[in-house]
CSV table of C-alpha atoms and ligand atoms in Angstrom, one decimal:
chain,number,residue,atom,x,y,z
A,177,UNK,CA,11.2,-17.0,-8.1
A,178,UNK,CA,13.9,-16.7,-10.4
A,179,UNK,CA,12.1,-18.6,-12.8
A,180,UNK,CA,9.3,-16.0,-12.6
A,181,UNK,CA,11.8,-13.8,-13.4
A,182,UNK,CA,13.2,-15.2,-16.2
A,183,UNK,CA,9.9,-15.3,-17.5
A,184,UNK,CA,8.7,-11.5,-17.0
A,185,UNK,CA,12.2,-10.3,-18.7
A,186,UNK,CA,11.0,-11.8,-21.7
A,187,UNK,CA,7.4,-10.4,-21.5
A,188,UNK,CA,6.8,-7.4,-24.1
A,189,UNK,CA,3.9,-6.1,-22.4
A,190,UNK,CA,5.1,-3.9,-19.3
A,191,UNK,CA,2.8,-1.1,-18.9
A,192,UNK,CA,3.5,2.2,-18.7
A,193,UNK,CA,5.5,3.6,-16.3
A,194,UNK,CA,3.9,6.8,-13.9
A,195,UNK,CA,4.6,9.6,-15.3
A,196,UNK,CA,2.8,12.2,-12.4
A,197,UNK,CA,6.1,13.2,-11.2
A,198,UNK,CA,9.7,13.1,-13.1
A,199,UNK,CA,11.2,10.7,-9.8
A,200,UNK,CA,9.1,7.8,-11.6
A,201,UNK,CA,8.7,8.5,-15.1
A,202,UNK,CA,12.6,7.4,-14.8
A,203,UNK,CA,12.3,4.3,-13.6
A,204,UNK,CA,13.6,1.5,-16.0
A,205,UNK,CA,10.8,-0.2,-16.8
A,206,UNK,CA,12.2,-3.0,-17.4
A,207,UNK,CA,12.7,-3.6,-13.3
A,208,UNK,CA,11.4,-6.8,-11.7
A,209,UNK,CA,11.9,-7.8,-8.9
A,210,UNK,CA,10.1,-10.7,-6.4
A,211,UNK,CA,10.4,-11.9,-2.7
A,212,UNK,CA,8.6,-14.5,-1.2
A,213,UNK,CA,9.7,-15.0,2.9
A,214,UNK,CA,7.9,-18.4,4.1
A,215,UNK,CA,6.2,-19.0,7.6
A,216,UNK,CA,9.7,-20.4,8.4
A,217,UNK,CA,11.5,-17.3,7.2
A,218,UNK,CA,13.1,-18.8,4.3
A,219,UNK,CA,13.7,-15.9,1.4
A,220,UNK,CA,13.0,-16.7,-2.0
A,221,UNK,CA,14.2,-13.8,-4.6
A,222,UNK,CA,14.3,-13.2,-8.3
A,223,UNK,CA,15.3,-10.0,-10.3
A,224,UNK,CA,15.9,-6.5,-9.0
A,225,UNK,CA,15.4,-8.0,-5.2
A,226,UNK,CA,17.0,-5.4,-3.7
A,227,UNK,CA,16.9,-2.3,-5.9
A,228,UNK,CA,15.0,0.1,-3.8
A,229,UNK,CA,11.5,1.6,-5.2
A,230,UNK,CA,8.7,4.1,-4.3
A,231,UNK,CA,6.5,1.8,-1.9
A,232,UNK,CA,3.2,4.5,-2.5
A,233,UNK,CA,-0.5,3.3,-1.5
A,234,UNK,CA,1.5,0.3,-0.5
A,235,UNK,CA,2.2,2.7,2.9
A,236,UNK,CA,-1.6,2.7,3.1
A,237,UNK,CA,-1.8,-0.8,4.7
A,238,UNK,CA,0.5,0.2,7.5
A,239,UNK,CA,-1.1,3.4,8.3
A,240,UNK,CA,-4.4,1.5,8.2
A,241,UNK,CA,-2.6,-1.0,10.7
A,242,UNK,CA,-1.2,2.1,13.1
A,243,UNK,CA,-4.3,3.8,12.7
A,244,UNK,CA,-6.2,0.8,13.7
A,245,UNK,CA,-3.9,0.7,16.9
A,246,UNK,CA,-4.6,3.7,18.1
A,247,UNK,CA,-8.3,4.4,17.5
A,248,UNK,CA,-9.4,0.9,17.2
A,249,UNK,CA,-13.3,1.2,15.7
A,250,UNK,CA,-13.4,4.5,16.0
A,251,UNK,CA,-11.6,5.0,12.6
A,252,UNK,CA,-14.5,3.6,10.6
A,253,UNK,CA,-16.7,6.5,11.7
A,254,UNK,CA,-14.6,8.7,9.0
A,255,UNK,CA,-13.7,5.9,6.5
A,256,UNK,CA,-15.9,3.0,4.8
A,257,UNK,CA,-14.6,-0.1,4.2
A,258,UNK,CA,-16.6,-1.2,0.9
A,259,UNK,CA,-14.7,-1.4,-2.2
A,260,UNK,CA,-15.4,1.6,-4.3
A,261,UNK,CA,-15.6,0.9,-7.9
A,262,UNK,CA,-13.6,3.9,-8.9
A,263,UNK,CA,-10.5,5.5,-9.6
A,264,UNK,CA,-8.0,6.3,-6.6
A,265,UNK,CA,-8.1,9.8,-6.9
A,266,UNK,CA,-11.9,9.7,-7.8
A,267,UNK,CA,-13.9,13.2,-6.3
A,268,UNK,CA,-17.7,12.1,-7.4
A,269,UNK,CA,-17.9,9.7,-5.3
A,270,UNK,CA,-16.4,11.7,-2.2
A,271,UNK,CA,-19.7,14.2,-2.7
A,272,UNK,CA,-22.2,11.9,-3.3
A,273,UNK,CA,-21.1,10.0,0.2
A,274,UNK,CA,-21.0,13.3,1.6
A,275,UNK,CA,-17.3,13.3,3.0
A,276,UNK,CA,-16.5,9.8,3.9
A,277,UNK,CA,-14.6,7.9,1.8
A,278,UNK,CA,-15.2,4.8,0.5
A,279,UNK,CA,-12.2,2.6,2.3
A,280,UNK,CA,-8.7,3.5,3.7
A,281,UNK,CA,-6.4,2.4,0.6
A,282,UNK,CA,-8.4,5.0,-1.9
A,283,UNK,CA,-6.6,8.3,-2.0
A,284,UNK,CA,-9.7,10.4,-0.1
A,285,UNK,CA,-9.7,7.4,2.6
A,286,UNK,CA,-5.5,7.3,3.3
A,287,UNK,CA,-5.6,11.0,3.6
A,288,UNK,CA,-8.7,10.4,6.4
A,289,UNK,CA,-6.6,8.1,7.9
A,290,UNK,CA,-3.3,9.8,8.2
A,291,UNK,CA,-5.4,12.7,9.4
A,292,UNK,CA,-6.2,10.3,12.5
A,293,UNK,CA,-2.7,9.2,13.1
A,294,UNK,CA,-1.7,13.1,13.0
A,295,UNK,CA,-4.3,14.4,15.7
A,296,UNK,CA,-2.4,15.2,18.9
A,297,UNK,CA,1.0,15.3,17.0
A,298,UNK,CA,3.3,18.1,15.1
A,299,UNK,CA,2.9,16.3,11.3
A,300,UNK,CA,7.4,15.7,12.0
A,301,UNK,CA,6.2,13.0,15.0
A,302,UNK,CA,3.4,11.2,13.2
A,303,UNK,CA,5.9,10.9,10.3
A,304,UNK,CA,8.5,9.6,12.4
A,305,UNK,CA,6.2,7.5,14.0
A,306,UNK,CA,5.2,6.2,10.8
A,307,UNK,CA,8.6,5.4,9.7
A,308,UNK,CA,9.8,3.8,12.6
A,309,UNK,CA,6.5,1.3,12.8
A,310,UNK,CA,7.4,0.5,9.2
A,311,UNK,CA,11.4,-0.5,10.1
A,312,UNK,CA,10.1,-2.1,12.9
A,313,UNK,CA,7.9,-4.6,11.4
A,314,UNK,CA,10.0,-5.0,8.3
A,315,UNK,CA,13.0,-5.6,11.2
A,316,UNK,CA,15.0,-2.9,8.9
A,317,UNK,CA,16.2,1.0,10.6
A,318,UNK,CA,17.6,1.3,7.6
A,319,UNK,CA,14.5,1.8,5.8
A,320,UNK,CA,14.2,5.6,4.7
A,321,UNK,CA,11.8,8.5,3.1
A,322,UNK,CA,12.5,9.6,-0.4
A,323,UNK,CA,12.7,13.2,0.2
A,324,UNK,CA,12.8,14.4,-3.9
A,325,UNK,CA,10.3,12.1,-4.3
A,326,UNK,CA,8.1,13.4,-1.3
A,327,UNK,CA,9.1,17.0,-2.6
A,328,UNK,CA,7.5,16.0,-6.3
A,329,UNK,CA,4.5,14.7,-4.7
A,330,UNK,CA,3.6,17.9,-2.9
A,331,UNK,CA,4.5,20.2,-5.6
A,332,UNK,CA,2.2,18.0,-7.8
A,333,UNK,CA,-0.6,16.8,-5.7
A,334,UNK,CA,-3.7,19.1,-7.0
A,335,UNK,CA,-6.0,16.5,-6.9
A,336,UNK,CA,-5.1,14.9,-3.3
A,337,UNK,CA,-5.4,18.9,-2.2
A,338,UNK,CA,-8.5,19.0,-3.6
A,339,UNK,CA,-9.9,15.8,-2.1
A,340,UNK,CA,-8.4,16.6,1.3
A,341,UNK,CA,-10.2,20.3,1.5
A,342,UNK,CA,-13.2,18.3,0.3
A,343,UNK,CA,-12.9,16.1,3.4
A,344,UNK,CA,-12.2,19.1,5.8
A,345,UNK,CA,-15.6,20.9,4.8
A,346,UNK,CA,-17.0,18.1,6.3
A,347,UNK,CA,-15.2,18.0,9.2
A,348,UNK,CA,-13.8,14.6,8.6
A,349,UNK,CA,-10.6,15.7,9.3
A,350,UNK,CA,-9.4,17.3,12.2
A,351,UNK,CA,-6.3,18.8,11.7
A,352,UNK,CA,-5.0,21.7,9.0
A,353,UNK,CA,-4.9,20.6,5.7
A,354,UNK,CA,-1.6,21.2,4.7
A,355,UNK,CA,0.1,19.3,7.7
A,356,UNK,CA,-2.1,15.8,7.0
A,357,UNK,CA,-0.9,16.4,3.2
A,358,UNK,CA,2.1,16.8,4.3
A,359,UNK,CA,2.6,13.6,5.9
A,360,UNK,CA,0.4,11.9,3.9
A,361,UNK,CA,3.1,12.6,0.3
A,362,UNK,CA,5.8,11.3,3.0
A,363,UNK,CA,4.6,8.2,4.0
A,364,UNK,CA,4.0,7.6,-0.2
A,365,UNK,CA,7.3,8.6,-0.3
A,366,UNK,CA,9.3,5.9,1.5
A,367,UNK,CA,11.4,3.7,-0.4
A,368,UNK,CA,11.7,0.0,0.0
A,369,UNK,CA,13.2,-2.8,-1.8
A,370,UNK,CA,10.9,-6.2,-2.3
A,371,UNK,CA,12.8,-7.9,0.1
A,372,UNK,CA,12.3,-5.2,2.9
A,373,UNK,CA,8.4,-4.9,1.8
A,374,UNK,CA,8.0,-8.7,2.3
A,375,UNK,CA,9.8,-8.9,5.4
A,376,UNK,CA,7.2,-5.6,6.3
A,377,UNK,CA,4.5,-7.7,5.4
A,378,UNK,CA,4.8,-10.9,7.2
A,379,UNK,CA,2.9,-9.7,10.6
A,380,UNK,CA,-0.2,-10.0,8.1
A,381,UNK,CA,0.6,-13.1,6.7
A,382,UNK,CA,1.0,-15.3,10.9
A,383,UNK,CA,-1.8,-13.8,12.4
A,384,UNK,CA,-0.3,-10.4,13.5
A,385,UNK,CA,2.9,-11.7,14.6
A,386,UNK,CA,6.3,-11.7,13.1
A,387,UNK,CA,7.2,-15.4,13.2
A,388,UNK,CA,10.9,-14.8,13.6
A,389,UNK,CA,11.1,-11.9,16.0
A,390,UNK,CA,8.1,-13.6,17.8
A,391,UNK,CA,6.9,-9.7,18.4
A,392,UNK,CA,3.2,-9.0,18.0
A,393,UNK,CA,2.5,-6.5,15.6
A,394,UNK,CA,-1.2,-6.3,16.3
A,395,UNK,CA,-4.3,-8.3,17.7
A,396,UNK,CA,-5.1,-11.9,15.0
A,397,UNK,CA,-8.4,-10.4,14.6
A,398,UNK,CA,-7.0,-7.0,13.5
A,399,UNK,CA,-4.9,-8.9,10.7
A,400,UNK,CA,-7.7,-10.8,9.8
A,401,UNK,CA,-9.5,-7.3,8.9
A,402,UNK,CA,-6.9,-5.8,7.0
A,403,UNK,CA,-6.6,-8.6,4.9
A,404,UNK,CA,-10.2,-8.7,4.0
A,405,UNK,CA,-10.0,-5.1,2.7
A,406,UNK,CA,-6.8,-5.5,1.0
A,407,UNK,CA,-8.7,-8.3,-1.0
A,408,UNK,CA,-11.6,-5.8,-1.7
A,409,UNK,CA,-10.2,-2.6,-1.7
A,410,UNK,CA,-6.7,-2.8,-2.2
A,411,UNK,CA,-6.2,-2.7,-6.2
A,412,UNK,CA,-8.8,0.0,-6.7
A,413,UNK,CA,-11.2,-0.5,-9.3
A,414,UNK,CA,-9.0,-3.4,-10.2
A,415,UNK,CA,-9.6,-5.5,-7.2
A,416,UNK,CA,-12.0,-7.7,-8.2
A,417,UNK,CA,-9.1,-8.9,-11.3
A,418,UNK,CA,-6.8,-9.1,-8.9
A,419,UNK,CA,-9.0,-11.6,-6.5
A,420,UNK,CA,-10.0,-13.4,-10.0
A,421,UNK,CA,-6.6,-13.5,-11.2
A,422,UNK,CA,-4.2,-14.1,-8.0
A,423,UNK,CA,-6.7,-14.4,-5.4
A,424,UNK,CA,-4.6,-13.0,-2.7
A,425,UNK,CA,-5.1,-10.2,-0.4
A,426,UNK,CA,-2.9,-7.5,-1.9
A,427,UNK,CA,-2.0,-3.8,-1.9
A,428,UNK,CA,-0.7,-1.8,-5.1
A,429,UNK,CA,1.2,1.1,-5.4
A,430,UNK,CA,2.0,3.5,-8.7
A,431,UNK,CA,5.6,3.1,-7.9
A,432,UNK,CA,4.7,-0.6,-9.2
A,433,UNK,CA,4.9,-2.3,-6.3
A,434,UNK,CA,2.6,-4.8,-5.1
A,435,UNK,CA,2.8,-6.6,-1.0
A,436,UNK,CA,0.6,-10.0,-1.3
A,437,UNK,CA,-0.3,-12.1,1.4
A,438,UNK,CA,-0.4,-15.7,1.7
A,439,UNK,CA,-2.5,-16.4,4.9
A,440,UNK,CA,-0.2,-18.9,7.2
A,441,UNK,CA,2.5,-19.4,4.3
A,442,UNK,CA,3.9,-16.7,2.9
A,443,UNK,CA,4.0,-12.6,2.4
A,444,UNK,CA,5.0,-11.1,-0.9
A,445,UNK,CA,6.7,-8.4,-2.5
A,446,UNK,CA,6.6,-8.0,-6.1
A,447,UNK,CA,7.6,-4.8,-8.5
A,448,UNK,CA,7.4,-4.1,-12.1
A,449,UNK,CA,7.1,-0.4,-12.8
A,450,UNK,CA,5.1,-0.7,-15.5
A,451,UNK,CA,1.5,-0.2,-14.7
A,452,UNK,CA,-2.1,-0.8,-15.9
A,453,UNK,CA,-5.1,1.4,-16.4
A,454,UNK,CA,-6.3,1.4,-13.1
A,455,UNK,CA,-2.8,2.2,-11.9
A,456,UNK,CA,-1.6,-1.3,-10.8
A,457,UNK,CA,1.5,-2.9,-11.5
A,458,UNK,CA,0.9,-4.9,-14.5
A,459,UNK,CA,3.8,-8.0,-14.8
A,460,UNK,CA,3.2,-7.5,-10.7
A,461,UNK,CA,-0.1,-8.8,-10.8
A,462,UNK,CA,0.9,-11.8,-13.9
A,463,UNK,CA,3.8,-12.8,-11.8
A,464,UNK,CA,1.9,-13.5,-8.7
A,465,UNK,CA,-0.5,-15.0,-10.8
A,466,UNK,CA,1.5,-17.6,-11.9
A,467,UNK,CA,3.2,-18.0,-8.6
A,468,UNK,CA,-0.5,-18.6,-6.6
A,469,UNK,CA,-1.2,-20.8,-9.3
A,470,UNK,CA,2.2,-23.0,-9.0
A,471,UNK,CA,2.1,-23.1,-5.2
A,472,UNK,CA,-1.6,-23.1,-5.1
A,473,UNK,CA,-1.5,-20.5,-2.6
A,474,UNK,CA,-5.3,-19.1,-3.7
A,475,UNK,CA,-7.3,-18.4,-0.7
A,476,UNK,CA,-9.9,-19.6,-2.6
A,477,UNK,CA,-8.1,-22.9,-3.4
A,478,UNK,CA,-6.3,-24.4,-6.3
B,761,LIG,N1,1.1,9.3,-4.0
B,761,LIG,C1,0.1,8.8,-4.9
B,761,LIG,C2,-1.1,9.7,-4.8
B,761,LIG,O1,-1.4,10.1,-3.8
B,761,LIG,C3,-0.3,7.4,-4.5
B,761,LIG,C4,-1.3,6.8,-5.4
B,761,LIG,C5,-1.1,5.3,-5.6
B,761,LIG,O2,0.0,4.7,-5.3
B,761,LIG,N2,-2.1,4.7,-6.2
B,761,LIG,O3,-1.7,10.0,-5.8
């Protein structure tokens, strides 16, 4: 890892940073940080391993997990789970498929599925419920929300407003607008270093458990699932590059952060703020390119 690191500090080509909102057009681009936590538990680190970031559509897997949880396969009667081919904030494709969105990690689809995690809550308990599944299965209470960031989000998010009143003239979601937005810019908004996202990610990586706390996070088969769509959907219209390239399940976020998982070896956490033009983190998705091809930790082998 530090190796990796070494490497990427050299690297000229960083991407640009996000610039939607002022909390990340201020991020030092030239970050980088990488965790890799083995089956045994074992951390491996390089760079900025414990400088906190903004985790983003990285919270999108772990809604997706709690929202599995709850409603089981009811959730994919108001979400797809086919790659889309498009931006994440993209609006055509929300009319043409008259409401339902595409998968859970584009923007349309994690607003769909925080919806569902809200119904039968006030928007401050779903959040909190949120939160404390994700310092739960990263085994860290001190992990925390971003509040400037959340405020920036909220004050800025036109287009997710846009795609969410979409949604609700179709009666895919259930509750008012403004509270699933509302915990929707949160849960974006929690901040995480790469050490506390790999630890977060591990349930994905043993088959739904956490191998050191032995506690089951959810059913093999459910883990299974999620993996499959972070592999399709979870880099956008960048997904298939990312399975060519790394060929790892994996979820992005414009924060630059990126959670990879090695099935039965390894999760990992990986951030470079710099980001490419679909939005991913661009030394992110090199770095674990070199590391899958070192460790030859492809699910598709070699
Ligand atoms: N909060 C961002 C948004 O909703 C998340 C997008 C992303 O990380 N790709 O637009």
């Amino acid at each position: 890892m530090k190796e990796i690191a070494a490497e990427m500090a050299q690297r000229p080509d960083r991407g640009e940073v996000a610039t939607y909102i002022p909390e990340l057009a201020r991020v030092d681009a030239k970050s980088f940080g990488l965790v890799v936590i083995g089956a045994e538990g074992h951390v491996a680190a390089g760079g900025d391993s414990e400088t906190l970031f903004s985790i983003q559509s990285i919270s999108k897997v772990f809604t997706l997990t709690l929202a599995l949880g709850r409603a089981g396969n009811r959730l994919w009667r108001r979400v797809g789970r086919e790659p889309s081919g498009s931006p994440f904030n993209s609006i055509v494709q929300l009319e043409r498929e008259r409401g339902i969105p595409r998968n859970p990690f584009i923007n349309a689809g994690a607003i769909a599925v925080t919806d569902l995690i809200l119904s039968g809550h006030r928007p401050r308990e779903a959040l909190g419920d949120i939160l404390r599944f994700m310092q739960f299965v990263a085994d860290d209470p001190s992990i925390m929300i971003d509040e400037a960031v959340a405020a920036s989000e909220q004050r800025t998010g036109f287009r997710n407003i846009a795609l969410a009143n979409y949604m609700k003239s179709f009666d895919v979601l259930e509750n008012p607008v403004d509270f699933t937005l509302g915990v929707y810019f949160h849960h974006c908004a929690i901040a995480m270093s790469c050490r506390q996202l790999a630890m977060a990610g591990r349930f994905l990586a043993h088959l739904g458990r956490n191998p050191s706390t032995g506690l089951s996070v959810v059913q093999p088969e459910s883990a299974r699932r999620i993996n499959a769509i972070m592999l399709m959907c979870g880099h956008y219209d960048g997904s298939g590059e990312f399975a060519y390239r790394v060929g790892l399940p994996g979820k992005s976020g414009v924060g630059g952060g990126v959670l990879a998982i090695a099935p039965g070896k390894a999760s990992i956490a990986v951030w470079s703020p710099g980001l490419d033009a679909n939005g991913n983190s661009h030394l992110g998705r090199v770095a674990l390119e070199l590391l899958t091809k070192r460790m030859g930790w492809s699910i598709f082998g070699a």
